[in-house]
One Martini backbone bead per residue (centre of mass of N, CA, C, O) as a GRO file, in nm:
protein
  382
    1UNK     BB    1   1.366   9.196 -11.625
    2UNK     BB    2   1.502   8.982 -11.883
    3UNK     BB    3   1.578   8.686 -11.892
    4UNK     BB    4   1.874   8.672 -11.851
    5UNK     BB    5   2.143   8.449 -11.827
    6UNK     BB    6   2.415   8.323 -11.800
    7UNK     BB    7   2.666   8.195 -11.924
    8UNK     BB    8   2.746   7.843 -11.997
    9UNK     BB    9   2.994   7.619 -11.973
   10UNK     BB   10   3.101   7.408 -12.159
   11UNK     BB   11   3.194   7.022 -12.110
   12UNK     BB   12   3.345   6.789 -12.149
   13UNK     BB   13   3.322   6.448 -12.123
   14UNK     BB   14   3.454   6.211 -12.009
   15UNK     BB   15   3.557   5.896 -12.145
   16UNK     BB   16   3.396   5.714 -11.928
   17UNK     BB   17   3.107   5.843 -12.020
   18UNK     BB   18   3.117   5.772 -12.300
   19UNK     BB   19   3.179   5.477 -12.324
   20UNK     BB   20   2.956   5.383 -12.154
   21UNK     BB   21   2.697   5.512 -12.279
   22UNK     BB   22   2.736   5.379 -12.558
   23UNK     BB   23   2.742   5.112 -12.466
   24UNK     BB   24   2.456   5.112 -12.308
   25UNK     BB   25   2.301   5.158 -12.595
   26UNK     BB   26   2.381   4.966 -12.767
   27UNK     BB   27   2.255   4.718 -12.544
   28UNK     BB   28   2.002   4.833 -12.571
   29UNK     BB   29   1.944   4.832 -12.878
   30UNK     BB   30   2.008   4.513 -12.964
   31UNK     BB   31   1.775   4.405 -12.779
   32UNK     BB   32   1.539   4.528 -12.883
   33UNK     BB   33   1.569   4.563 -13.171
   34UNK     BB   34   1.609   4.243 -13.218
   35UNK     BB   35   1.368   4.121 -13.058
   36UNK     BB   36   1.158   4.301 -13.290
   37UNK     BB   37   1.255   4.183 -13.524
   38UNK     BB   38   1.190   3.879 -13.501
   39UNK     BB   39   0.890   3.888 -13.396
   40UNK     BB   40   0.797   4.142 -13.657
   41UNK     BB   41   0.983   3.994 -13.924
   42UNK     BB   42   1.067   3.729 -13.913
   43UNK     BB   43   0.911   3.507 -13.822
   44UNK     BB   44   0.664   3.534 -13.993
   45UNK     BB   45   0.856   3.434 -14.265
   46UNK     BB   46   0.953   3.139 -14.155
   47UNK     BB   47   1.067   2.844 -14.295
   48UNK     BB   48   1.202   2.538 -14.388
   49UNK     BB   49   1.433   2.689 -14.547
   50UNK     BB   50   1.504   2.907 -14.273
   51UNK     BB   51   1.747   2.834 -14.057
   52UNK     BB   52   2.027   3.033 -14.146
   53UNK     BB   53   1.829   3.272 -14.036
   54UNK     BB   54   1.757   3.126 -13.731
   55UNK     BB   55   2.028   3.110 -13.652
   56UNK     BB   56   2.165   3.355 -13.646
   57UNK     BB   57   1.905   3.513 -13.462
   58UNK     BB   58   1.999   3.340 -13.221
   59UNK     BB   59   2.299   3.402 -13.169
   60UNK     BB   60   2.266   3.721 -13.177
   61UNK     BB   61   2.085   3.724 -12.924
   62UNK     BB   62   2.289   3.552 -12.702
   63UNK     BB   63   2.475   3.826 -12.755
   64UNK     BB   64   2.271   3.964 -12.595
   65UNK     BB   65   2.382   3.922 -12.308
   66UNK     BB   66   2.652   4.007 -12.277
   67UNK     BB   67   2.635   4.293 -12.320
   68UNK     BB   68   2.440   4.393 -12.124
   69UNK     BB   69   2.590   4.332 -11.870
   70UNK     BB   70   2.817   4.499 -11.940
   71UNK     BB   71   2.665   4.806 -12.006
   72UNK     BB   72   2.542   4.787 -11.725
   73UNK     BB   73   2.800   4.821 -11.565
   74UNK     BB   74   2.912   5.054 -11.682
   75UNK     BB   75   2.728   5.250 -11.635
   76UNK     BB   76   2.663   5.189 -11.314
   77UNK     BB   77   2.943   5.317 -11.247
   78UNK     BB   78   2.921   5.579 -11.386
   79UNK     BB   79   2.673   5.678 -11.182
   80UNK     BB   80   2.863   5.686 -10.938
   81UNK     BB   81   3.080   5.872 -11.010
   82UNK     BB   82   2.866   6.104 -11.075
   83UNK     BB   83   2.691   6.077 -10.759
   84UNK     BB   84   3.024   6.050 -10.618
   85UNK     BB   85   3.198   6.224 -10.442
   86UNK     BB   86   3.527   6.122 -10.528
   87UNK     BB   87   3.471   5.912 -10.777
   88UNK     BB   88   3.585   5.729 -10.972
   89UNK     BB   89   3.572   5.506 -11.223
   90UNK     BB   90   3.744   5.292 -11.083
   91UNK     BB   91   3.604   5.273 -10.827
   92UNK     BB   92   3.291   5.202 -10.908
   93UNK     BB   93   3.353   4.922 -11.027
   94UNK     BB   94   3.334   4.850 -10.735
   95UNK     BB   95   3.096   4.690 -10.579
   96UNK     BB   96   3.058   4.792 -10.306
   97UNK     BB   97   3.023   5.109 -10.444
   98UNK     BB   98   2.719   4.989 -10.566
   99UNK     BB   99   2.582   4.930 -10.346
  100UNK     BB  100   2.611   5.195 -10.166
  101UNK     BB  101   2.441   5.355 -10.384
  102UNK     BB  102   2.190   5.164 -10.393
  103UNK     BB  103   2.126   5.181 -10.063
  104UNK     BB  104   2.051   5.440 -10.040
  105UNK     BB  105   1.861   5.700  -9.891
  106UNK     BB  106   1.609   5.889  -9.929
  107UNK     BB  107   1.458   6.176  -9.963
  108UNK     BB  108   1.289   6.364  -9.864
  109UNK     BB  109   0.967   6.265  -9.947
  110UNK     BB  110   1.027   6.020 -10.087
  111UNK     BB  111   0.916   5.703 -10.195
  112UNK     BB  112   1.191   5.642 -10.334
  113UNK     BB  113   1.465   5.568 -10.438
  114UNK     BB  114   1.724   5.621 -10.694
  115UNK     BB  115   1.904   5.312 -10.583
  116UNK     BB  116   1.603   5.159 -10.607
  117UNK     BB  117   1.566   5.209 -10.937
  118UNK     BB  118   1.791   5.064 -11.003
  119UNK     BB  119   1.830   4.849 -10.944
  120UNK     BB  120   1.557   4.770 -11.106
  121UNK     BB  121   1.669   4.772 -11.352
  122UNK     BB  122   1.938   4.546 -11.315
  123UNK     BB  123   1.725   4.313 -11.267
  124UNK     BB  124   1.612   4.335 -11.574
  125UNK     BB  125   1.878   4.289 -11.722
  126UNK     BB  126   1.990   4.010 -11.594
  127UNK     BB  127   1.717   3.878 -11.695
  128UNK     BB  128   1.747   3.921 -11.990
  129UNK     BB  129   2.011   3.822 -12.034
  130UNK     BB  130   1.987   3.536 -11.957
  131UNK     BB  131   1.742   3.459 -12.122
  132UNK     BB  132   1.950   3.457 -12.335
  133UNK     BB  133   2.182   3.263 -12.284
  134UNK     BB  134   1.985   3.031 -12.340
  135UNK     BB  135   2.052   2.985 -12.652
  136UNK     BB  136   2.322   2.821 -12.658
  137UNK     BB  137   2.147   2.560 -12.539
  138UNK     BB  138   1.869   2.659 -12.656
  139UNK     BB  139   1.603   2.697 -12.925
  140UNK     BB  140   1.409   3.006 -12.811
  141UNK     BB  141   1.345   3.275 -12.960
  142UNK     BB  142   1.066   3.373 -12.905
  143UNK     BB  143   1.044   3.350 -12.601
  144UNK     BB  144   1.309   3.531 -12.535
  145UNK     BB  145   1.257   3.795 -12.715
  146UNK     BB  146   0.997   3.839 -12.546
  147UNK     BB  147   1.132   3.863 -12.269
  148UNK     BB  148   1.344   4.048 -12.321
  149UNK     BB  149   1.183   4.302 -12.455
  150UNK     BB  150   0.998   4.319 -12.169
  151UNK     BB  151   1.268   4.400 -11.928
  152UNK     BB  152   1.427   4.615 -12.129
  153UNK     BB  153   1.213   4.797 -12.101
  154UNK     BB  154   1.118   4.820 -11.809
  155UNK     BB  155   1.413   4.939 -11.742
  156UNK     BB  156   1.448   5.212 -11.876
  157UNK     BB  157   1.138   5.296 -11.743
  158UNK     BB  158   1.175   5.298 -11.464
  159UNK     BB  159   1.376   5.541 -11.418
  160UNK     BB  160   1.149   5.773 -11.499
  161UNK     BB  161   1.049   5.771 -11.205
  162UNK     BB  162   0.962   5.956 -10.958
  163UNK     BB  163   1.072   5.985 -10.615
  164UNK     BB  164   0.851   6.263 -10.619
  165UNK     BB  165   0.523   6.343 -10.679
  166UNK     BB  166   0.521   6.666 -10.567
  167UNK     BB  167   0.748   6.757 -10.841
  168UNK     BB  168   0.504   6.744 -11.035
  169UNK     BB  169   0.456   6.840 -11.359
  170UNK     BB  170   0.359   6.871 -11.700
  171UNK     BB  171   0.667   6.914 -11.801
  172UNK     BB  172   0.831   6.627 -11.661
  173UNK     BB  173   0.638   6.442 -11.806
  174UNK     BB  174   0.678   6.493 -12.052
  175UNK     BB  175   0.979   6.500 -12.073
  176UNK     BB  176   1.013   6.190 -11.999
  177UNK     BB  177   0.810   6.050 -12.146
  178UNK     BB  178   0.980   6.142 -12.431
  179UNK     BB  179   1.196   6.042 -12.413
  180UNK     BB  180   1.144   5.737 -12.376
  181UNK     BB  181   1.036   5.715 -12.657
  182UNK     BB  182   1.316   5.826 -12.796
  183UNK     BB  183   1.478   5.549 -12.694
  184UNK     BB  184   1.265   5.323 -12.793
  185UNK     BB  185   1.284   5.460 -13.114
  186UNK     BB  186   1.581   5.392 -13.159
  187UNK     BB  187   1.629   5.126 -13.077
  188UNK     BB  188   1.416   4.998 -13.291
  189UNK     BB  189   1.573   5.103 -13.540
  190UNK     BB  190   1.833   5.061 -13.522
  191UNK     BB  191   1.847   4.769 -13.397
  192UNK     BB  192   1.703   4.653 -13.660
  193UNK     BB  193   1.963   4.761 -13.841
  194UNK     BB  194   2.123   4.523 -13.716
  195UNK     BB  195   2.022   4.284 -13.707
  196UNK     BB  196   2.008   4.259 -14.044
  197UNK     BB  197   2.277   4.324 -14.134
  198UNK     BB  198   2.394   4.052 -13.985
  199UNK     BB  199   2.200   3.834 -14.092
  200UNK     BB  200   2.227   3.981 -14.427
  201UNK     BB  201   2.476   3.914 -14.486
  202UNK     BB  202   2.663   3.746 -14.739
  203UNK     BB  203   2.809   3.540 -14.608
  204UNK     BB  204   2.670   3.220 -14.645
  205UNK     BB  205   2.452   3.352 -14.808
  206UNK     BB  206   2.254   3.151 -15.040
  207UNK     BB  207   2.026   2.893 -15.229
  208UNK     BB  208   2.132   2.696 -15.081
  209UNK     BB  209   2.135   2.784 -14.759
  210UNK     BB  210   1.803   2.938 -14.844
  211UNK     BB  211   1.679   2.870 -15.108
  212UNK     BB  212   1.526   2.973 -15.357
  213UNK     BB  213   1.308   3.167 -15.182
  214UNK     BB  214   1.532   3.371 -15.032
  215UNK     BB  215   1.420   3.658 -15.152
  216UNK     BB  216   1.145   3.666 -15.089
  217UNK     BB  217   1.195   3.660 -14.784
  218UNK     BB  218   1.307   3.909 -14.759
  219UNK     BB  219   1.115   4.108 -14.911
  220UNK     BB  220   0.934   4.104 -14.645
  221UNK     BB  221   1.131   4.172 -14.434
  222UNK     BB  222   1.185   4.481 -14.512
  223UNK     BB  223   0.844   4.550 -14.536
  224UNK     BB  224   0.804   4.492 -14.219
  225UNK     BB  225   1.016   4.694 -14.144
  226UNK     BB  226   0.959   4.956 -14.258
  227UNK     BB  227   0.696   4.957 -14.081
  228UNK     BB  228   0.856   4.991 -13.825
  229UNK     BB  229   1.002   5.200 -13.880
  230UNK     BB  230   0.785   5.430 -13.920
  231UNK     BB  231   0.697   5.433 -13.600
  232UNK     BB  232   1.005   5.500 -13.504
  233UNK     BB  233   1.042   5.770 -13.665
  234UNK     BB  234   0.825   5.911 -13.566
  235UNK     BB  235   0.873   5.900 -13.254
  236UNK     BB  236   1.126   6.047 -13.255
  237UNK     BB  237   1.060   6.333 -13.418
  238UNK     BB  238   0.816   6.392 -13.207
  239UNK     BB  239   1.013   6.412 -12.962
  240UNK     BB  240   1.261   6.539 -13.088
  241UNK     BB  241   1.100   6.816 -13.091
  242UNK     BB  242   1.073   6.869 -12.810
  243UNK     BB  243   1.388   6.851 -12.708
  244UNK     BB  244   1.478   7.074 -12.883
  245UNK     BB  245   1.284   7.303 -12.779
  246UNK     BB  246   1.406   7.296 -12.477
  247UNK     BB  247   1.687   7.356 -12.524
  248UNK     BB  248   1.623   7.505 -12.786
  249UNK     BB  249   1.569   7.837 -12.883
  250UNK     BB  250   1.759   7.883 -13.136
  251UNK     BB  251   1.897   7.876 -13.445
  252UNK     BB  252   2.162   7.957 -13.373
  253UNK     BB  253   2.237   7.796 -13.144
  254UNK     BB  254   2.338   7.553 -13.317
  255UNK     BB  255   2.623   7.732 -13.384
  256UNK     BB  256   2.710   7.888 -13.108
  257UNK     BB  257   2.697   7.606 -12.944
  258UNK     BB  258   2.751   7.307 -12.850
  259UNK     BB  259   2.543   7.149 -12.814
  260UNK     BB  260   2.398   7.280 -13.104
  261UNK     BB  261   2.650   7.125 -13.271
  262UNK     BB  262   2.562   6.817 -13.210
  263UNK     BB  263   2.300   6.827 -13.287
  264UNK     BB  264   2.311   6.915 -13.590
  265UNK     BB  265   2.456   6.643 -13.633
  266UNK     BB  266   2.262   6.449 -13.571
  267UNK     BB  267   2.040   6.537 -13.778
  268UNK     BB  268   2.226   6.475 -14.038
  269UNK     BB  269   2.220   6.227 -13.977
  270UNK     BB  270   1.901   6.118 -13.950
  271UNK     BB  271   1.867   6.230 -14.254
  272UNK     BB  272   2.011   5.994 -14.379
  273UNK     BB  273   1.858   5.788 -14.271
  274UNK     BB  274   1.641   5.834 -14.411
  275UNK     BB  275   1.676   5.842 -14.685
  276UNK     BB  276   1.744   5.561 -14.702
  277UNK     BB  277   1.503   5.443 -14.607
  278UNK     BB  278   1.358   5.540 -14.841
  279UNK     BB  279   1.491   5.444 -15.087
  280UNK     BB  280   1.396   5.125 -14.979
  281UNK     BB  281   1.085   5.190 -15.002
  282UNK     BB  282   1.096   5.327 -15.340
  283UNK     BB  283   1.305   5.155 -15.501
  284UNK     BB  284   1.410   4.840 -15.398
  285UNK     BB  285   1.104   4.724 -15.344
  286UNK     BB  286   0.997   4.720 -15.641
  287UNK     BB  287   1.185   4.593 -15.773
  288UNK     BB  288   1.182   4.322 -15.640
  289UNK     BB  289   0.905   4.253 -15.694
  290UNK     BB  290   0.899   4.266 -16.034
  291UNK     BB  291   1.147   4.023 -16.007
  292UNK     BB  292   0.935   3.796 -15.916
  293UNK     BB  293   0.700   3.839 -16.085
  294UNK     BB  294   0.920   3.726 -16.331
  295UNK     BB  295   1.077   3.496 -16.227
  296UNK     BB  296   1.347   3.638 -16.122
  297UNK     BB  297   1.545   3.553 -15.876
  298UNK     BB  298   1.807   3.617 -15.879
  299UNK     BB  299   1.757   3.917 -15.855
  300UNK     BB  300   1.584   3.929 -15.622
  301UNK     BB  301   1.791   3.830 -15.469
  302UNK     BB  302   2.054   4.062 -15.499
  303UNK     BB  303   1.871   4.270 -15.385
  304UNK     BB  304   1.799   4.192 -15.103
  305UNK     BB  305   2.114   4.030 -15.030
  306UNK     BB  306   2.299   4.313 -15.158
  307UNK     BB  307   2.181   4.554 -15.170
  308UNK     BB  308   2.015   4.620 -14.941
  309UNK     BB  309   2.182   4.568 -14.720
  310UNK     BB  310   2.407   4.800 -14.780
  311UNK     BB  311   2.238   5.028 -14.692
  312UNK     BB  312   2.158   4.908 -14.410
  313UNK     BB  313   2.492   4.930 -14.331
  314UNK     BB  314   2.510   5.232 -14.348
  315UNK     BB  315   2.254   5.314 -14.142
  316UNK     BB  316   2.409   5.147 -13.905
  317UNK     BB  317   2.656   5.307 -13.913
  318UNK     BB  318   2.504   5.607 -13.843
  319UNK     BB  319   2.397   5.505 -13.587
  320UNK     BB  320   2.670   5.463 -13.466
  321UNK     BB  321   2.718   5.798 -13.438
  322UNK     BB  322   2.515   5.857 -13.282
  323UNK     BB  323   2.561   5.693 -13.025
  324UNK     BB  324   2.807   5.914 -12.968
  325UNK     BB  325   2.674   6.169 -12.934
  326UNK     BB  326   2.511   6.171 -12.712
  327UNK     BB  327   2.724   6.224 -12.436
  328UNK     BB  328   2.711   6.552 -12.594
  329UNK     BB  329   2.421   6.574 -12.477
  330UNK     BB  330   2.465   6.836 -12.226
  331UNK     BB  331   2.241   7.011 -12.123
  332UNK     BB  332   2.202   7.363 -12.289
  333UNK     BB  333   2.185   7.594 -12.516
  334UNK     BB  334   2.036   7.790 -12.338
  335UNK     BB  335   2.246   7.773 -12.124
  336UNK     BB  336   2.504   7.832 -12.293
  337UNK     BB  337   2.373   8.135 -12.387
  338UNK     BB  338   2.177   8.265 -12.170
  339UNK     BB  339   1.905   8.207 -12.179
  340UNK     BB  340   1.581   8.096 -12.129
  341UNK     BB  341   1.404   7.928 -12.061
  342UNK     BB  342   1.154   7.714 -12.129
  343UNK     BB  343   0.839   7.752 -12.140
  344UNK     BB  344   0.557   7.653 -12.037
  345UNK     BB  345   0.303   7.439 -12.069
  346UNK     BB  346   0.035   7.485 -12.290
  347UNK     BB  347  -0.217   7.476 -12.483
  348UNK     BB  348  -0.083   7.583 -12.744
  349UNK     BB  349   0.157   7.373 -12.736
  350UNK     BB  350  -0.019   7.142 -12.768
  351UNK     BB  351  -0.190   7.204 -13.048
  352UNK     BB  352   0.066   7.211 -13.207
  353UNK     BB  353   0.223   6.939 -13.111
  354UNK     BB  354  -0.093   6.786 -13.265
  355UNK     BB  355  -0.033   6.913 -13.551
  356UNK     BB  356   0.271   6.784 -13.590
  357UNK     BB  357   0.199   6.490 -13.546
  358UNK     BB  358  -0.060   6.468 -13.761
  359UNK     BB  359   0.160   6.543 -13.991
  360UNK     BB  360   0.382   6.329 -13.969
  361UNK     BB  361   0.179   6.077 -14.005
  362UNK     BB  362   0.051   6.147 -14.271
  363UNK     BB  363   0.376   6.128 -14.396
  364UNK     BB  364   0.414   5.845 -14.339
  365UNK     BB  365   0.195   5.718 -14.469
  366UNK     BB  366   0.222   5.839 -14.765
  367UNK     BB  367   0.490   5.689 -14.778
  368UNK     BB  368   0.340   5.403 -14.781
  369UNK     BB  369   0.154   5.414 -15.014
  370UNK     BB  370   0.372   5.489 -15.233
  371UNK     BB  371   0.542   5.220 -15.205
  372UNK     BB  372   0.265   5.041 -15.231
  373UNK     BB  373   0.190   5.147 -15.548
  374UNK     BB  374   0.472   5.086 -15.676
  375UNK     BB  375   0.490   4.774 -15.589
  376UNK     BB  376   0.240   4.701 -15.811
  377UNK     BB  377   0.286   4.837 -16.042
  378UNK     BB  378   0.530   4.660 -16.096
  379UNK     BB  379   0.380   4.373 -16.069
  380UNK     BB  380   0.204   4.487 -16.335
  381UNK     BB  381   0.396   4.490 -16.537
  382UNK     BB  382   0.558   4.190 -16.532
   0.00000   0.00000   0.00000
């Protein structure tokens, strides 16, 4: 016995499941990341002079509102097309089709249907849309972007529960919770650099419409985002290095199956995202401080909300290459080039996963020390 199988031939995704897909995560993206970027981000430095900061910020949730229910329910068509054998992604979108896949009947031995942990699922997206929604006509962003972003977890993580608990191992709960991390850590990231993008847009945002010390206030908030993204990055990357690791067996598989040359462009565009994020966390962020320390304030406003922008929209715009190429990591390089699954896991494996991840913290942590170092050094020449 050689442990090596057939290679599996890649087949590209449907259209309808690229799209269905994309808007998904785009809807989950937008609702997870706005609500975190307010409540964690902007709500704690906004003062009597960011109005029209407070006001984008309760729009752009708003509209965070219908986006979720149109992407859950192209999702939820998806999911019936590719679950009832003979059905079209045209009839899936008909409800009575989809009611009939939620109410299926869960399989022998489980504890629950697949199609009642998915209803359960769009009924926390529909009562989280719901109350974004309300922001239309009373504006209540903070208690509005609590409640829909933990709804909108709640949603994610319920359906990676099993259906079956006799059929679990130590490898499929680490599986499924690291998925789960990987994409509340994305959508975190992701979704907190669009948020900021679209408030921090330069159109109608001056000294005028946000007071004298709006740069000084921008300058907070991309300091506190620096510090939620590098949380979300840790978790991405030590999660995605286990799914990767699940998938691809060797190096050379990134470029020699589909699987892996898609996942090797997603990593090209994350790394170039982390880039952009270390340059705004090392070179603009003490600018900014330097610049408002000697009481320029023109030059602060400048760097905050024109050069740092730009840059936020530049990683906005990369995030969303990432999240068009999810639907086309399905399956595994593993299997499309013929080699052995992923070996199970064992004590070795988990004390090595423990080594890079505490690896990975060192030096995410040293990275905010740096950038906190040189930013007092700013404004200590100052």
């Amino acid at each position: 016995m050689t442990g090596v199988m057939a290679a599996a031939e890649a087949t590209m995704p449907a259209w309808w499941r690229v799209g269905s897909e994309v808007a998904y995560f785009a809807g989950l993206t937008a609702v997870i990341g706005g609500a975190l970027v307010y409540l964690a981000v902007i709500r704690p430095v906004l003062t009597g002079d960011d109005r029209a900061v407070r006001g984008r910020a309760t729009r752009l949730l708003a509209w965070c509102g219908p986006g979720l229910l149109v992407a859950g329910y192209l999702q939820l068509a998806g999911r019936v097309a590719r679950g009832v054998k003979g059905t079209t992604f045209g009839q899936a979108l008909n409800p009575s089709r989809i009611w009939g896949f939620l109410t299926l009947p869960g399989a022998k031995g489980a504890w629950v249907s697949s199609g009642t942990l998915t209803l359960v699922q769009n009924v926390c997206y529909v009562l989280a849309a719901a109350a974004l929604c309300t922001l239309f006509v009373k504006e209540r962003p903070a208690l509005v972007a609590g409640v829909a972003l933990a709804l909108t977890v709640a949603g994610t993580v319920v359906l990676a529960m099993p259906t079956n608990w006799a059929n679990q191992s130590l490898d499929t709960v680490l599986n499924s919770g690291l998925t789960q991390v990987h994409i509340l850590g994305a959508c975190a990231w992701l979704g907190g650099l669009f948020a900021l993008a679209m408030i921090g847009r330069g159109r109608g945002l001056d000294d005028r419409a946000l007071g004298e010390g709006a740069g000084l206030g921008w300058a907070r908030m991309w300091q506190r985002f620096s510090s939620v993204a590098l949380v979300a990055v840790g978790a991405v990357v030590a999660s995605g290095v286990w799914l990767a690791w699940r998938h691809v067996g060797t190096v050379g598989q990134l470029v020699t199956t589909t699987y892996g040359r898609f996942l090797l462009v997603k990593l090209v565009i994350v790394a170039a995202m982390v880039a952009a994020g270390a340059y705004n966390q090392l070179n603009l962020t003490p600018r900014i401080a330097k610049a408002h320390a000697e009481g320029d304030l023109g030059r602060g406003f400048a760097l905050a909300l024109k050069h740092f922008p730009k840059v936020v929209a530049v990683e906005t715009g990369l995030g969303l290459a990432v999240l068009t190429i999810v639907p086309f990591l399905s399956g595994s390089a593993r299997t499309q080039a013929g080699g052995p699954p992923a070996p199970a896991v064992d004590g070795g494996i988990l004390a090595l996963g423990a080594l890079l991840v505490g690896t990975l913290v060192a030096s995410l942590y040293a990275s905010y020390r740096v950038s906190t170092v040189l930013t007092r050094r700013a404004v200590a020449q100052a």
